[in-house]
Tab-separated table of N, CA, C and O in Angstrom:
chain	number	residue	atom	x	y	z
C	152	MET	N	-19.857	87.479	35.131
C	152	MET	CA	-19.266	88.576	35.855
C	152	MET	C	-20.279	89.071	36.882
C	152	MET	O	-21.456	89.197	36.595
C	153	THR	N	-19.818	89.398	38.031
C	153	THR	CA	-20.720	89.855	39.085
C	153	THR	C	-21.058	91.321	38.875
C	153	THR	O	-20.342	92.063	38.192
C	154	THR	N	-22.140	91.747	39.461
C	154	THR	CA	-22.569	93.142	39.323
C	154	THR	C	-22.058	94.000	40.474
C	154	THR	O	-22.501	95.113	40.663
C	155	GLY	N	-21.118	93.483	41.220
C	155	GLY	CA	-20.572	94.233	42.356
C	155	GLY	C	-19.675	95.381	41.906
C	155	GLY	O	-19.488	95.654	40.719
C	156	ARG	N	-19.094	96.023	42.878
C	156	ARG	CA	-18.233	97.172	42.644
C	156	ARG	C	-16.921	96.743	41.990
C	156	ARG	O	-16.403	95.660	42.236
C	157	LEU	N	-16.358	97.630	41.154
C	157	LEU	CA	-15.079	97.335	40.511
C	157	LEU	C	-13.948	97.431	41.527
C	157	LEU	O	-14.034	98.199	42.488
C	158	PRO	N	-12.877	96.692	41.307
C	158	PRO	CA	-11.703	96.877	42.161
C	158	PRO	C	-11.178	98.308	42.035
C	158	PRO	O	-11.408	98.989	41.028
C	159	ASP	N	-10.457	98.773	43.048
C	159	ASP	CA	-10.002	100.173	43.081
C	159	ASP	C	-9.177	100.556	41.862
C	159	ASP	O	-9.377	101.637	41.292
C	160	HIS	N	-8.241	99.722	41.441
C	160	HIS	CA	-7.394	100.100	40.301
C	160	HIS	C	-8.215	100.190	39.011
C	160	HIS	O	-7.994	101.067	38.183
C	161	GLU	N	-9.200	99.307	38.838
C	161	GLU	CA	-10.053	99.385	37.643
C	161	GLU	C	-10.968	100.608	37.710
C	161	GLU	O	-11.224	101.262	36.690
C	162	GLN	N	-11.446	100.948	38.897
C	162	GLN	CA	-12.287	102.132	39.060
C	162	GLN	C	-11.496	103.398	38.731
C	162	GLN	O	-12.005	104.309	38.086
C	163	ARG	N	-10.210	103.448	39.168
C	163	ARG	CA	-9.362	104.602	38.845
C	163	ARG	C	-9.150	104.715	37.340
C	163	ARG	O	-9.205	105.801	36.776
C	164	ILE	N	-8.900	103.593	36.681
C	164	ILE	CA	-8.708	103.603	35.227
C	164	ILE	C	-9.983	104.082	34.534
C	164	ILE	O	-9.938	104.920	33.624
C	165	LEU	N	-11.120	103.575	34.969
C	165	LEU	CA	-12.395	103.993	34.388
C	165	LEU	C	-12.635	105.485	34.606
C	165	LEU	O	-13.075	106.193	33.686
C	166	ASP	N	-12.334	105.995	35.796
C	166	ASP	CA	-12.487	107.425	36.073
C	166	ASP	C	-11.593	108.270	35.178
C	166	ASP	O	-11.998	109.325	34.676
C	167	GLU	N	-10.348	107.811	34.943
C	167	GLU	CA	-9.430	108.542	34.067
C	167	GLU	C	-9.953	108.571	32.631
C	167	GLU	O	-9.888	109.600	31.958
C	168	VAL	N	-10.476	107.457	32.173
C	168	VAL	CA	-11.025	107.402	30.817
C	168	VAL	C	-12.220	108.340	30.692
C	168	VAL	O	-12.347	109.089	29.715
C	169	GLU	N	-13.098	108.338	31.690
C	169	GLU	CA	-14.259	109.220	31.652
C	169	GLU	C	-13.839	110.689	31.667
C	169	GLU	O	-14.411	111.515	30.944
C	170	ARG	N	-12.831	111.042	32.465
C	170	ARG	CA	-12.333	112.432	32.491
C	170	ARG	C	-11.768	112.829	31.139
C	170	ARG	O	-12.008	113.925	30.648
C	171	ALA	N	-11.000	111.930	30.535
C	171	ALA	CA	-10.417	112.223	29.221
C	171	ALA	C	-11.512	112.412	28.172
C	171	ALA	O	-11.418	113.303	27.314
C	172	LEU	N	-12.555	111.605	28.235
C	172	LEU	CA	-13.653	111.745	27.271
C	172	LEU	C	-14.422	113.042	27.483
C	172	LEU	O	-14.861	113.669	26.521
C	173	ARG	N	-14.583	113.467	28.729
C	173	ARG	CA	-15.281	114.732	28.995
C	173	ARG	C	-14.482	115.923	28.483
C	173	ARG	O	-15.052	116.939	28.107
C	174	ARG	N	-13.153	115.812	28.464
C	174	ARG	CA	-12.316	116.926	27.996
C	174	ARG	C	-12.249	117.001	26.470
C	174	ARG	O	-11.855	118.020	25.926
C	175	ASP	N	-12.607	115.950	25.781
C	175	ASP	CA	-12.516	115.900	24.325
C	175	ASP	C	-13.671	116.695	23.715
C	175	ASP	O	-14.798	116.222	23.631
C	176	ARG	N	-13.385	117.902	23.270
C	176	ARG	CA	-14.429	118.784	22.724
C	176	ARG	C	-14.977	118.276	21.398
C	176	ARG	O	-16.154	118.417	21.110
C	177	ARG	N	-14.107	117.736	20.563
C	177	ARG	CA	-14.563	117.245	19.269
C	177	ARG	C	-15.556	116.099	19.435
C	177	ARG	O	-16.583	116.049	18.757
C	178	LEU	N	-15.238	115.188	20.336
C	178	LEU	CA	-16.156	114.073	20.605
C	178	LEU	C	-17.475	114.594	21.161
C	178	LEU	O	-18.553	114.151	20.736
C	179	ASP	N	-17.398	115.551	22.070
C	179	ASP	CA	-18.617	116.128	22.647
C	179	ASP	C	-19.480	116.772	21.571
C	179	ASP	O	-20.688	116.581	21.526
C	180	ARG	N	-18.868	117.521	20.657
C	180	ARG	CA	-19.611	118.176	19.575
C	180	ARG	C	-20.243	117.143	18.648
C	180	ARG	O	-21.391	117.269	18.245
C	181	ARG	N	-19.496	116.077	18.341
C	181	ARG	CA	-20.036	115.042	17.463
C	181	ARG	C	-21.205	114.312	18.114
C	181	ARG	O	-22.191	113.983	17.458
C	182	LEU	N	-21.093	114.076	19.411
C	182	LEU	CA	-22.193	113.405	20.101
C	182	LEU	C	-23.420	114.298	20.192
C	182	LEU	O	-24.547	113.837	20.072
C	183	ARG	N	-23.203	115.612	20.406
C	183	ARG	CA	-24.340	116.536	20.481
C	183	ARG	C	-25.019	116.677	19.136
C	183	ARG	O	-26.239	116.711	19.045
C	184	THR	N	-24.250	116.764	18.048
C	184	THR	CA	-24.861	116.953	16.730
C	184	THR	C	-25.447	115.659	16.191
C	184	THR	O	-26.276	115.699	15.295
C	185	GLY	N	-25.047	114.522	16.725
C	185	GLY	CA	-25.576	113.253	16.267
C	185	GLY	C	-26.956	112.945	16.809
C	185	GLY	O	-27.654	112.097	16.299
C	186	ARG	N	-27.353	113.651	17.847
C	186	ARG	CA	-28.666	113.405	18.446
C	186	ARG	C	-29.769	113.938	17.554
C	186	ARG	O	-29.624	114.974	16.915
C	187	LEU	N	-30.863	113.246	17.561
C	187	LEU	CA	-32.023	113.737	16.828
C	187	LEU	C	-32.765	114.721	17.720
C	187	LEU	O	-33.051	114.441	18.882
C	188	ARG	N	-33.077	115.857	17.181
C	188	ARG	CA	-33.802	116.865	17.944
C	188	ARG	C	-35.264	116.832	17.538
C	188	ARG	O	-35.596	116.617	16.381
C	189	ARG	N	-36.100	117.127	18.498
C	189	ARG	CA	-37.526	117.169	18.192
C	189	ARG	C	-37.895	118.456	17.469
C	189	ARG	O	-38.714	118.464	16.596
C	190	ARG	N	-37.268	119.557	17.866
C	190	ARG	CA	-37.539	120.845	17.234
C	190	ARG	C	-36.268	121.336	16.557
C	190	ARG	O	-35.174	121.108	17.054
C	191	PRO	N	-36.393	122.057	15.455
C	191	PRO	CA	-35.192	122.598	14.817
C	191	PRO	C	-34.556	123.668	15.697
C	191	PRO	O	-35.235	124.375	16.440
C	192	ASP	N	-33.248	123.788	15.596
C	192	ASP	CA	-32.507	124.769	16.376
C	192	ASP	C	-32.541	126.104	15.640
C	192	ASP	O	-31.793	126.324	14.688
C	193	LEU	N	-33.419	127.001	16.073
C	193	LEU	CA	-33.575	128.288	15.401
C	193	LEU	C	-32.498	129.288	15.796
C	193	LEU	O	-32.379	130.342	15.179
C	194	SER	N	-31.702	128.973	16.794
C	194	SER	CA	-30.666	129.923	17.200
C	194	SER	C	-29.624	130.084	16.100
C	194	SER	O	-29.038	131.160	15.956
C	195	ARG	N	-29.395	129.046	15.311
C	195	ARG	CA	-28.448	129.173	14.192
C	195	ARG	C	-28.978	130.143	13.146
C	195	ARG	O	-28.219	130.886	12.544
C	196	VAL	N	-30.272	130.128	12.924
C	196	VAL	CA	-30.871	131.023	11.932
C	196	VAL	C	-30.843	132.466	12.431
C	196	VAL	O	-30.519	133.389	11.688
C	197	THR	N	-31.145	132.672	13.690
C	197	THR	CA	-31.198	134.032	14.218
C	197	THR	C	-29.819	134.640	14.402
C	197	THR	O	-29.701	135.858	14.477
C	198	HIS	N	-28.787	133.817	14.462
C	198	HIS	CA	-27.429	134.333	14.609
C	198	HIS	C	-26.685	134.399	13.279
C	198	HIS	O	-25.489	134.634	13.248
C	199	TYR	N	-27.396	134.183	12.178
C	199	TYR	CA	-26.783	134.211	10.857
C	199	TYR	C	-26.266	135.608	10.562
C	199	TYR	O	-26.993	136.594	10.686
C	200	ARG	N	-24.991	135.711	10.208
C	200	ARG	CA	-24.366	137.007	9.900
C	200	ARG	C	-23.770	136.925	8.495
C	200	ARG	O	-22.607	136.521	8.351
C	201	PRO	N	-24.524	137.315	7.488
C	201	PRO	CA	-24.023	137.169	6.114
C	201	PRO	C	-22.936	138.191	5.797
C	201	PRO	O	-22.901	139.290	6.351
C	202	HIS	N	-22.060	137.819	4.897
C	202	HIS	CA	-21.048	138.736	4.395
C	202	HIS	C	-21.657	139.548	3.262
C	202	HIS	O	-22.612	139.125	2.598
C	203	VAL	N	-21.098	140.710	3.017
C	203	VAL	CA	-21.615	141.587	1.967
C	203	VAL	C	-21.543	140.881	0.612
C	203	VAL	O	-22.488	140.962	-0.187
C	204	LEU	N	-20.449	140.181	0.360
C	204	LEU	CA	-20.298	139.483	-0.919
C	204	LEU	C	-21.391	138.425	-1.106
C	204	LEU	O	-21.943	138.275	-2.192
C	205	THR	N	-21.727	137.713	-0.051
C	205	THR	CA	-22.791	136.708	-0.126
C	205	THR	C	-24.120	137.350	-0.494
C	205	THR	O	-24.856	136.847	-1.347
C	206	VAL	N	-24.422	138.477	0.137
C	206	VAL	CA	-25.679	139.171	-0.142
C	206	VAL	C	-25.699	139.679	-1.579
C	206	VAL	O	-26.702	139.540	-2.282
C	207	VAL	N	-24.587	140.244	-2.024
C	207	VAL	CA	-24.521	140.755	-3.398
C	207	VAL	C	-24.709	139.622	-4.402
C	207	VAL	O	-25.453	139.770	-5.388
C	208	LEU	N	-24.071	138.484	-4.162
C	208	LEU	CA	-24.215	137.352	-5.083
C	208	LEU	C	-25.642	136.804	-5.094
C	208	LEU	O	-26.178	136.475	-6.157
C	209	LEU	N	-26.257	136.707	-3.920
C	209	LEU	CA	-27.648	136.249	-3.866
C	209	LEU	C	-28.584	137.205	-4.593
C	209	LEU	O	-29.481	136.772	-5.329
C	210	LEU	N	-28.386	138.494	-4.384
C	210	LEU	CA	-29.238	139.472	-5.072
C	210	LEU	C	-29.008	139.458	-6.577
C	210	LEU	O	-29.964	139.565	-7.358
C	211	ALA	N	-27.752	139.336	-6.997
C	211	ALA	CA	-27.461	139.283	-8.432
C	211	ALA	C	-28.091	138.049	-9.068
C	211	ALA	O	-28.684	138.120	-10.154
C	212	ALA	N	-27.991	136.911	-8.387
C	212	ALA	CA	-28.612	135.692	-8.911
C	212	ALA	C	-30.130	135.836	-8.962
C	212	ALA	O	-30.777	135.415	-9.930
C	213	SER	N	-30.706	136.461	-7.938
C	213	SER	CA	-32.158	136.654	-7.915
C	213	SER	C	-32.619	137.547	-9.055
C	213	SER	O	-33.602	137.238	-9.738
C	214	VAL	N	-31.926	138.646	-9.267
C	214	VAL	CA	-32.307	139.569	-10.345
C	214	VAL	C	-32.133	138.891	-11.701
C	214	VAL	O	-32.998	139.022	-12.585
C	215	ALA	N	-31.035	138.162	-11.877
C	215	ALA	CA	-30.815	137.464	-13.148
C	215	ALA	C	-31.916	136.430	-13.398
C	215	ALA	O	-32.426	136.311	-14.516
C	216	LEU	N	-32.282	135.692	-12.357
C	216	LEU	CA	-33.358	134.710	-12.517
C	216	LEU	C	-34.705	135.378	-12.761
C	216	LEU	O	-35.522	134.870	-13.546
C	217	LEU	N	-34.941	136.524	-12.125
C	217	LEU	CA	-36.190	137.254	-12.336
C	217	LEU	C	-36.307	137.711	-13.787
C	217	LEU	O	-37.332	137.484	-14.442
C	218	VAL	N	-35.257	138.310	-14.293
C	218	VAL	CA	-35.275	138.793	-15.684
C	218	VAL	C	-35.404	137.619	-16.649
C	218	VAL	O	-36.197	137.672	-17.603
C	219	THR	N	-34.639	136.556	-16.400
C	219	THR	CA	-34.714	135.384	-17.274
C	219	THR	C	-36.103	134.756	-17.218
C	219	THR	O	-36.652	134.337	-18.253
C	220	GLY	N	-36.683	134.705	-16.039
C	220	GLY	CA	-38.026	134.146	-15.907
C	220	GLY	C	-39.070	134.978	-16.633
C	220	GLY	O	-39.999	134.436	-17.239
C	221	ILE	N	-38.922	136.312	-16.581
C	221	ILE	CA	-39.877	137.174	-17.282
C	221	ILE	C	-39.739	137.014	-18.796
C	221	ILE	O	-40.738	136.940	-19.514
C	222	LEU	N	-38.500	136.961	-19.272
C	222	LEU	CA	-38.282	136.874	-20.715
C	222	LEU	C	-38.647	135.512	-21.303
C	222	LEU	O	-39.165	135.433	-22.416
C	223	THR	N	-38.365	134.437	-20.573
C	223	THR	CA	-38.578	133.103	-21.149
C	223	THR	C	-39.863	132.432	-20.675
C	223	THR	O	-40.351	131.525	-21.356
C	224	SER	N	-40.380	132.808	-19.531
C	224	SER	CA	-41.565	132.183	-18.927
C	224	SER	C	-41.392	130.681	-18.718
C	224	SER	O	-42.366	129.920	-18.737
C	225	ARG	N	-40.162	130.251	-18.503
C	225	ARG	CA	-39.910	128.832	-18.248
C	225	ARG	C	-40.189	128.522	-16.786
C	225	ARG	O	-39.684	129.217	-15.902
C	226	PRO	N	-40.959	127.484	-16.504
C	226	PRO	CA	-41.290	127.156	-15.111
C	226	PRO	C	-40.062	126.850	-14.244
C	226	PRO	O	-40.024	127.211	-13.070
C	227	ALA	N	-39.055	126.201	-14.813
C	227	ALA	CA	-37.862	125.861	-14.033
C	227	ALA	C	-37.149	127.118	-13.548
C	227	ALA	O	-36.692	127.187	-12.400
C	228	VAL	N	-37.074	128.120	-14.398
C	228	VAL	CA	-36.411	129.372	-14.023
C	228	VAL	C	-37.240	130.107	-12.969
C	228	VAL	O	-36.702	130.640	-11.992
C	229	ILE	N	-38.538	130.106	-13.136
C	229	ILE	CA	-39.422	130.781	-12.180
C	229	ILE	C	-39.349	130.104	-10.814
C	229	ILE	O	-39.270	130.768	-9.772
C	230	TRP	N	-39.345	128.771	-10.789
C	230	TRP	CA	-39.258	128.049	-9.519
C	230	TRP	C	-37.884	128.234	-8.864
C	230	TRP	O	-37.780	128.310	-7.641
C	231	THR	N	-36.849	128.311	-9.680
C	231	THR	CA	-35.517	128.571	-9.124
C	231	THR	C	-35.467	129.956	-8.508
C	231	THR	O	-34.907	130.156	-7.421
C	232	PHE	N	-36.064	130.933	-9.178
C	232	PHE	CA	-36.142	132.281	-8.602
C	232	PHE	C	-36.921	132.252	-7.290
C	232	PHE	O	-36.513	132.874	-6.303
C	233	ALA	N	-38.025	131.496	-7.273
C	233	ALA	CA	-38.834	131.405	-6.060
C	233	ALA	C	-38.058	130.765	-4.913
C	233	ALA	O	-38.314	131.064	-3.740
C	234	ALA	N	-37.107	129.903	-5.227
C	234	ALA	CA	-36.294	129.272	-4.188
C	234	ALA	C	-35.159	130.177	-3.719
C	234	ALA	O	-34.763	130.132	-2.559
C	235	VAL	N	-34.628	131.015	-4.598
C	235	VAL	CA	-33.469	131.856	-4.257
C	235	VAL	C	-33.902	133.173	-3.614
C	235	VAL	O	-33.185	133.717	-2.768
C	236	TRP	N	-35.039	133.707	-3.973
C	236	TRP	CA	-35.467	135.019	-3.512
C	236	TRP	C	-35.640	135.126	-1.986
C	236	TRP	O	-35.127	136.066	-1.385
C	237	PRO	N	-36.331	134.207	-1.309
C	237	PRO	CA	-36.465	134.341	0.154
C	237	PRO	C	-35.141	134.327	0.923
C	237	PRO	O	-34.936	135.165	1.799
C	238	PRO	N	-34.190	133.422	0.610
C	238	PRO	CA	-32.902	133.520	1.313
C	238	PRO	C	-32.168	134.826	1.025
C	238	PRO	O	-31.482	135.369	1.895
C	239	ALA	N	-32.325	135.337	-0.197
C	239	ALA	CA	-31.685	136.620	-0.522
C	239	ALA	C	-32.283	137.739	0.314
C	239	ALA	O	-31.558	138.578	0.865
C	240	LEU	N	-33.600	137.765	0.424
C	240	LEU	CA	-34.241	138.786	1.258
C	240	LEU	C	-33.840	138.657	2.721
C	240	LEU	O	-33.577	139.656	3.395
C	241	PHE	N	-33.784	137.425	3.217
C	241	PHE	CA	-33.392	137.206	4.608
C	241	PHE	C	-31.958	137.672	4.844
C	241	PHE	O	-31.654	138.309	5.856
C	242	ALA	N	-31.063	137.370	3.907
C	242	ALA	CA	-29.663	137.793	4.043
C	242	ALA	C	-29.552	139.314	4.031
C	242	ALA	O	-28.798	139.897	4.817
C	243	VAL	N	-30.321	139.979	3.165
C	243	VAL	CA	-30.309	141.451	3.138
C	243	VAL	C	-30.831	141.992	4.459
C	243	VAL	O	-30.237	142.910	5.047
C	244	PHE	N	-31.895	141.423	4.962
C	244	PHE	CA	-32.464	141.861	6.233
C	244	PHE	C	-31.465	141.708	7.371
C	244	PHE	O	-31.280	142.617	8.184
C	245	ARG	N	-30.803	140.545	7.445
C	245	ARG	CA	-29.824	140.319	8.519
C	245	ARG	C	-28.628	141.256	8.381
C	245	ARG	O	-28.094	141.739	9.373
C	246	LEU	N	-28.204	141.537	7.155
C	246	LEU	CA	-27.086	142.450	6.942
C	246	LEU	C	-27.457	143.866	7.367
C	246	LEU	O	-26.675	144.536	8.045
C	247	VAL	N	-28.644	144.312	7.005
C	247	VAL	CA	-29.090	145.651	7.416
C	247	VAL	C	-29.225	145.732	8.941
C	247	VAL	O	-28.829	146.717	9.560
C	248	CYS	N	-29.746	144.685	9.545
C	248	CYS	CA	-29.844	144.654	11.006
C	248	CYS	C	-28.463	144.733	11.652
C	248	CYS	O	-28.261	145.431	12.645
C	249	ARG	N	-27.513	144.022	11.089
C	249	ARG	CA	-26.146	144.052	11.642
C	249	ARG	C	-25.537	145.447	11.512
C	249	ARG	O	-24.875	145.930	12.409
C	250	TRP	N	-25.786	146.110	10.374
C	250	TRP	CA	-25.237	147.453	10.175
C	250	TRP	C	-25.869	148.463	11.110
C	250	TRP	O	-25.220	149.402	11.552
C	251	THR	N	-27.153	148.308	11.410
C	251	THR	CA	-27.829	149.283	12.263
C	251	THR	C	-27.548	149.073	13.757
C	251	THR	O	-27.842	149.953	14.553
C	252	GLU	N	-27.005	147.903	14.131
C	252	GLU	CA	-26.683	147.648	15.525
C	252	GLU	C	-25.473	148.455	15.997
C	252	GLU	O	-25.311	148.724	17.166
C	253	ARG	N	-24.629	148.835	15.092
C	253	ARG	CA	-23.392	149.518	15.456
C	253	ARG	C	-23.617	150.927	15.873
C	253	ARG	O	-24.407	151.645	15.852
């Protein structure tokens, strides 16, 4: 096949296909999320808006794990508490920030 220009009718068909692909939002989103990023996207973290129920459940789980860890001194429970506590604090912080913005 030669590397020359496409015939007009094939060029029109190719242009139509490219326009249709540009309009496809789902395909665009899949292609954007499929790319490997060099840095993590922190905008998702900073725009996190937790629901009150989520915060209450995280805090309840944290307190339950804290009490269980104190009573049993089991390393698995303590490490689970250590994993749940920071997201719970972050969710409380974001919820308080959201409430004070109003």
